[in-house]
Coordinates of C-alpha atoms and ligand atoms in Angstrom, one line a residue:
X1 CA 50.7 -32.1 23.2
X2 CA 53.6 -29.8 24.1
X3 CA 52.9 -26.1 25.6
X4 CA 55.5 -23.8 25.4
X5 CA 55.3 -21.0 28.3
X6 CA 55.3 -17.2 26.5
X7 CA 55.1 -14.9 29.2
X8 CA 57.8 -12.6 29.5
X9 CA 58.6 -13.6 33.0
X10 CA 59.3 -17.2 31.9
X11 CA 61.5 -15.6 29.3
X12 CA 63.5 -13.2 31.6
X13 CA 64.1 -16.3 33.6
X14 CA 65.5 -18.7 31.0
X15 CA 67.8 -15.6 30.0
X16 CA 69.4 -15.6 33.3
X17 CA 69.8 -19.4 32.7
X18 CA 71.9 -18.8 30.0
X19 CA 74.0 -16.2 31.4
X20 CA 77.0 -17.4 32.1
X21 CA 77.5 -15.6 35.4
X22 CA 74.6 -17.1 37.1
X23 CA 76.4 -19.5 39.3
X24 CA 74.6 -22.3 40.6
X25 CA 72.6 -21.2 43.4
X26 CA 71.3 -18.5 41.3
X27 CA 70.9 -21.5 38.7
X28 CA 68.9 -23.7 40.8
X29 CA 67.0 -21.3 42.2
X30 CA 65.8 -20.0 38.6
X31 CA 65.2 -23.1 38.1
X32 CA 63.1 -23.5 40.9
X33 CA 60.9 -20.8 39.2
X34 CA 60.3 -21.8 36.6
X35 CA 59.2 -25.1 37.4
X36 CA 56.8 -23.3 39.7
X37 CA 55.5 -21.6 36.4
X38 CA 55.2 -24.9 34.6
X39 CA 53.4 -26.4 37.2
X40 CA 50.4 -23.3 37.1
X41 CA 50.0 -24.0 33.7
X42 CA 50.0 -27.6 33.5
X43 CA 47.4 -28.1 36.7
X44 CA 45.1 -26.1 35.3
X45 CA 42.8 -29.2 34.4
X46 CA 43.9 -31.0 37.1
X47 CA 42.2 -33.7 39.4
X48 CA 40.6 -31.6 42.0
X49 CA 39.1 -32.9 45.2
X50 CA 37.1 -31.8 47.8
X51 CA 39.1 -31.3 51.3
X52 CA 37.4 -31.0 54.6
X53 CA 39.5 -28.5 56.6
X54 CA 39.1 -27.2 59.9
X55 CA 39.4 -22.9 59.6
X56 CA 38.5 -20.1 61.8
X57 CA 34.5 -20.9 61.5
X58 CA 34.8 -24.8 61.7
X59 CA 34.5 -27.2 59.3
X60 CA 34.6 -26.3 55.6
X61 CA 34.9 -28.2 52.1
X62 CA 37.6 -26.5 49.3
X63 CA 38.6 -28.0 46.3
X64 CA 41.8 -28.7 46.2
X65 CA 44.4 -30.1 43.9
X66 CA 44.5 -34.1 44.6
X67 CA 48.1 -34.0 45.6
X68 CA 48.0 -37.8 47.0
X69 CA 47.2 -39.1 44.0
X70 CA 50.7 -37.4 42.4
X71 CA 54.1 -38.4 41.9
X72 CA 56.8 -36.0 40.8
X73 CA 59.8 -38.0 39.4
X74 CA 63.2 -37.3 38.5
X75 CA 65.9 -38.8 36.4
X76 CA 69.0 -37.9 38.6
X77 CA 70.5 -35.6 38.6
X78 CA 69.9 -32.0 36.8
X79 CA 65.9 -32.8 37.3
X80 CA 66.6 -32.3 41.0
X81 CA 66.1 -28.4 41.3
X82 CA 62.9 -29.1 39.9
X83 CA 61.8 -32.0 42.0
X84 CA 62.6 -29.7 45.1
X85 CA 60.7 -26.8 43.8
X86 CA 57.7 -29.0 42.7
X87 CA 57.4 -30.9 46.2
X88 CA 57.7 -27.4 48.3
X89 CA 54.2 -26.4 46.5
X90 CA 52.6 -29.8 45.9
X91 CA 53.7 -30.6 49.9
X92 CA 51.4 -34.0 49.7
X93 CA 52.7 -35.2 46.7
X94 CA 55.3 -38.2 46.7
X95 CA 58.7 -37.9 45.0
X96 CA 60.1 -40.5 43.0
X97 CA 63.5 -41.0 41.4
X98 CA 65.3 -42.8 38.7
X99 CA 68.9 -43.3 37.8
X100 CA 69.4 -44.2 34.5
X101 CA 72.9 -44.9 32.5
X102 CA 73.8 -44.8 28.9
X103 CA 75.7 -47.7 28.0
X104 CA 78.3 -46.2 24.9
X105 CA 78.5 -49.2 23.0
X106 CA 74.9 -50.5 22.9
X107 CA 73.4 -47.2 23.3
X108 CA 71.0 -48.6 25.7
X109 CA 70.0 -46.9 28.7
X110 CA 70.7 -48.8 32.2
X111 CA 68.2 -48.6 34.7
X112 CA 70.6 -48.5 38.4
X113 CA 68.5 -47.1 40.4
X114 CA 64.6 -47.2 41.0
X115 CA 62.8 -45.7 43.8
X116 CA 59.5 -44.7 41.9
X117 CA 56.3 -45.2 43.8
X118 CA 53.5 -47.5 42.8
X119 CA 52.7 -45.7 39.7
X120 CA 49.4 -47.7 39.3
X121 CA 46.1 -44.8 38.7
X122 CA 48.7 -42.2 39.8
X123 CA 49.3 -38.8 37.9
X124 CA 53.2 -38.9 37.4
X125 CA 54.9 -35.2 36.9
X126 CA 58.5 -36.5 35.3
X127 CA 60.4 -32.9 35.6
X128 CA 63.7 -33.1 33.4
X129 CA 65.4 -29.5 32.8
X130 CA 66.6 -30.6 29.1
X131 CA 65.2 -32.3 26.2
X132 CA 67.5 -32.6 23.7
X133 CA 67.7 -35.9 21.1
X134 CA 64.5 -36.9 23.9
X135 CA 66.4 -40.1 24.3
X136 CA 66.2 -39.7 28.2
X137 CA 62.5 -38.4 27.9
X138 CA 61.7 -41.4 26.0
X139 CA 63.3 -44.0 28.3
X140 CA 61.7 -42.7 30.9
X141 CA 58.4 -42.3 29.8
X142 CA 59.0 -45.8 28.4
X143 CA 59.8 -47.2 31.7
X144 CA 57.2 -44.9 33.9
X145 CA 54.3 -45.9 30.8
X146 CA 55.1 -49.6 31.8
X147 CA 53.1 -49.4 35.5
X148 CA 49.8 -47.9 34.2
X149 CA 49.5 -44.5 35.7
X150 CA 46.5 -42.5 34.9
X151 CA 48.4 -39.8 33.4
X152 CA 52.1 -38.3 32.9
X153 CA 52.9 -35.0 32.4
X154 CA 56.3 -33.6 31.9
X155 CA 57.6 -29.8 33.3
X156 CA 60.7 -29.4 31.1
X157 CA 63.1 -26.0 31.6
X158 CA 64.7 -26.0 27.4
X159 CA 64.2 -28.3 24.6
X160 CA 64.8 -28.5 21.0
X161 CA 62.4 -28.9 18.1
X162 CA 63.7 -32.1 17.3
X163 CA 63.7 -34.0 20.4
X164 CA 60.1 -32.4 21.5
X165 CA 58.9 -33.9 18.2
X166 CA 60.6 -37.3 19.0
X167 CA 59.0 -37.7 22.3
X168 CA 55.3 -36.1 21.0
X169 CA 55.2 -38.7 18.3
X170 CA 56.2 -41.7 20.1
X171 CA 53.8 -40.4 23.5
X172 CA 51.1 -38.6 22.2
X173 CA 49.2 -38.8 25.0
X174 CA 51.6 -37.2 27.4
X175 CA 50.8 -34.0 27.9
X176 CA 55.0 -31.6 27.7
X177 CA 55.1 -28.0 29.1
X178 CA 58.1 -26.8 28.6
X179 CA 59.0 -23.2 29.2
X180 CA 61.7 -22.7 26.0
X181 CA 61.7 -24.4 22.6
X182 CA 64.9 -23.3 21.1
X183 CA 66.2 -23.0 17.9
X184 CA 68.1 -26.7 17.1
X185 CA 70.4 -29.5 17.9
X186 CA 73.9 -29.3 16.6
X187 CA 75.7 -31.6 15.6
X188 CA 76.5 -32.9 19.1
X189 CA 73.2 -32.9 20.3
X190 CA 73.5 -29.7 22.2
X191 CA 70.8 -27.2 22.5
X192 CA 71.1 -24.2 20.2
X193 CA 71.2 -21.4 21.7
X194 CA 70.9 -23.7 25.0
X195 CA 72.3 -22.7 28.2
X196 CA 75.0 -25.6 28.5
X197 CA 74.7 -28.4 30.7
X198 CA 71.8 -28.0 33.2
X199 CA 73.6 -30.9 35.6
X200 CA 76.8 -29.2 35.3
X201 CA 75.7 -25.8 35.9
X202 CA 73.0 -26.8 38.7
X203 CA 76.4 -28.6 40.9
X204 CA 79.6 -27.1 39.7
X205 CA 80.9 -29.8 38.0
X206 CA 82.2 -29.7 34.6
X207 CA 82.5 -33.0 32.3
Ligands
PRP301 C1 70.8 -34.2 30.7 C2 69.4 -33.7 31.0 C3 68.6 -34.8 30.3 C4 69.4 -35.2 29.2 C5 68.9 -34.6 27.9 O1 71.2 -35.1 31.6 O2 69.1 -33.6 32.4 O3 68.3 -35.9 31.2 O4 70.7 -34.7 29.4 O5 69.6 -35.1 26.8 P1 68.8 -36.1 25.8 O6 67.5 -35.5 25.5 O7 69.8 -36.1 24.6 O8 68.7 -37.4 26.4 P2 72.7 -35.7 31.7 O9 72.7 -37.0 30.9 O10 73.7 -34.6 31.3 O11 72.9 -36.1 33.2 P3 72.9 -35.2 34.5 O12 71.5 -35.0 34.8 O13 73.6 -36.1 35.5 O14 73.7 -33.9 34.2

């Protein structure tokens, strides 16, 4: 299933994304945000668990998010504002991260770099700010699929109809929250309206 955020703070975020002069602190940091936002909304079924903790009358029992039984992973590198963000809340997650290269003549994606967890019964949070043909999505979720977590959700920034549909057909049982679906892709697979490249605008670099 994919959820789309509709508040009006979401929104107000994603606006300054797209503004131009939001340099890239001010990027990352919105970023930051609205990862936090995504990750209300999607652990609102989450695995809960009862923690013993020691307060100011002794020993009591809360339940608590299962954080040890998490993994937020990242496809370097515009997912990494969103890792950081995640991991400040969820302080007992683990992080994972992935390095993944398109190779222009096959159209294959490389896998270079691994450093995922044991994935095994684990709920995997892969946060990517863009979705747009899905083709990094999908090898992703391909590879993450492969070592049989319980569950993977995916906190996405911007998307477009086409490439949500891609990866919700092909994963069905992955649950997307995403906080924009915009209009399209054109014809050279950029987000329309968009808010240009996320990797770009997240480390000053310009490719
Ligand atoms: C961006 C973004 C996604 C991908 C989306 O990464 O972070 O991973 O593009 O495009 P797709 O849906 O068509 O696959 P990019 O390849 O620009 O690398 P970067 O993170 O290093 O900027």
């Amino acid at each position: 299933m994919v959820y789309e955020l509709s508040n009006h703070l979401t929104k107000t975020l994603i606006a300054h994304l797209r503004d131009q002069s939001s340099d890239a602190l001010r990027f990352r940091r919105t970023i930051g945000e609205i990862t936090k936002q995504l990750l209300y909304e999607a652990l609102k079924e989450p695995l809960l668990v009862q923690k013993s903790i020691t307060t100011w009358r002794g020993k009591e029992s809360y339940a608590v998010i299962d954080e040890a039984n998490i993994i937020v992973a990242t496809v370097l590198r515009a997912g990494m504002p969103m890792l950081d963000s995640a991991i400040d809340v969820l302080a007992g997650a683990s992080a994972g991260f992935l390095a993944m290269k398109r190779d222009e003549t096959t159209h294959k994606s490389v896998l270079y770099y691994d450093r995922l967890p044991e994935c095994k019964g684990k709920t995997i949070i892969l946060v990517d700010p863009m979705v747009a043909t899905g083709g990094s999505m999908m090898d992703a979720l391909e590879l993450i699929s492969k070592r049989e977590p319980l569950k993977i959700i995916t906190l996405n920034i911007i998307g477009s109809p086409e490439g949500l549909e891609k990866v919700s057909h092909a994963y069905p049982e992955v649950d997307v929250y995403i906080a924009q679906i915009d209009e399209k892709l054109n014809d050279d697979k950029f987000i329309i309206p968009g808010l240009g490249d996320a990797g770009d605008r997240s480390y000053n670099t310009v490719e």
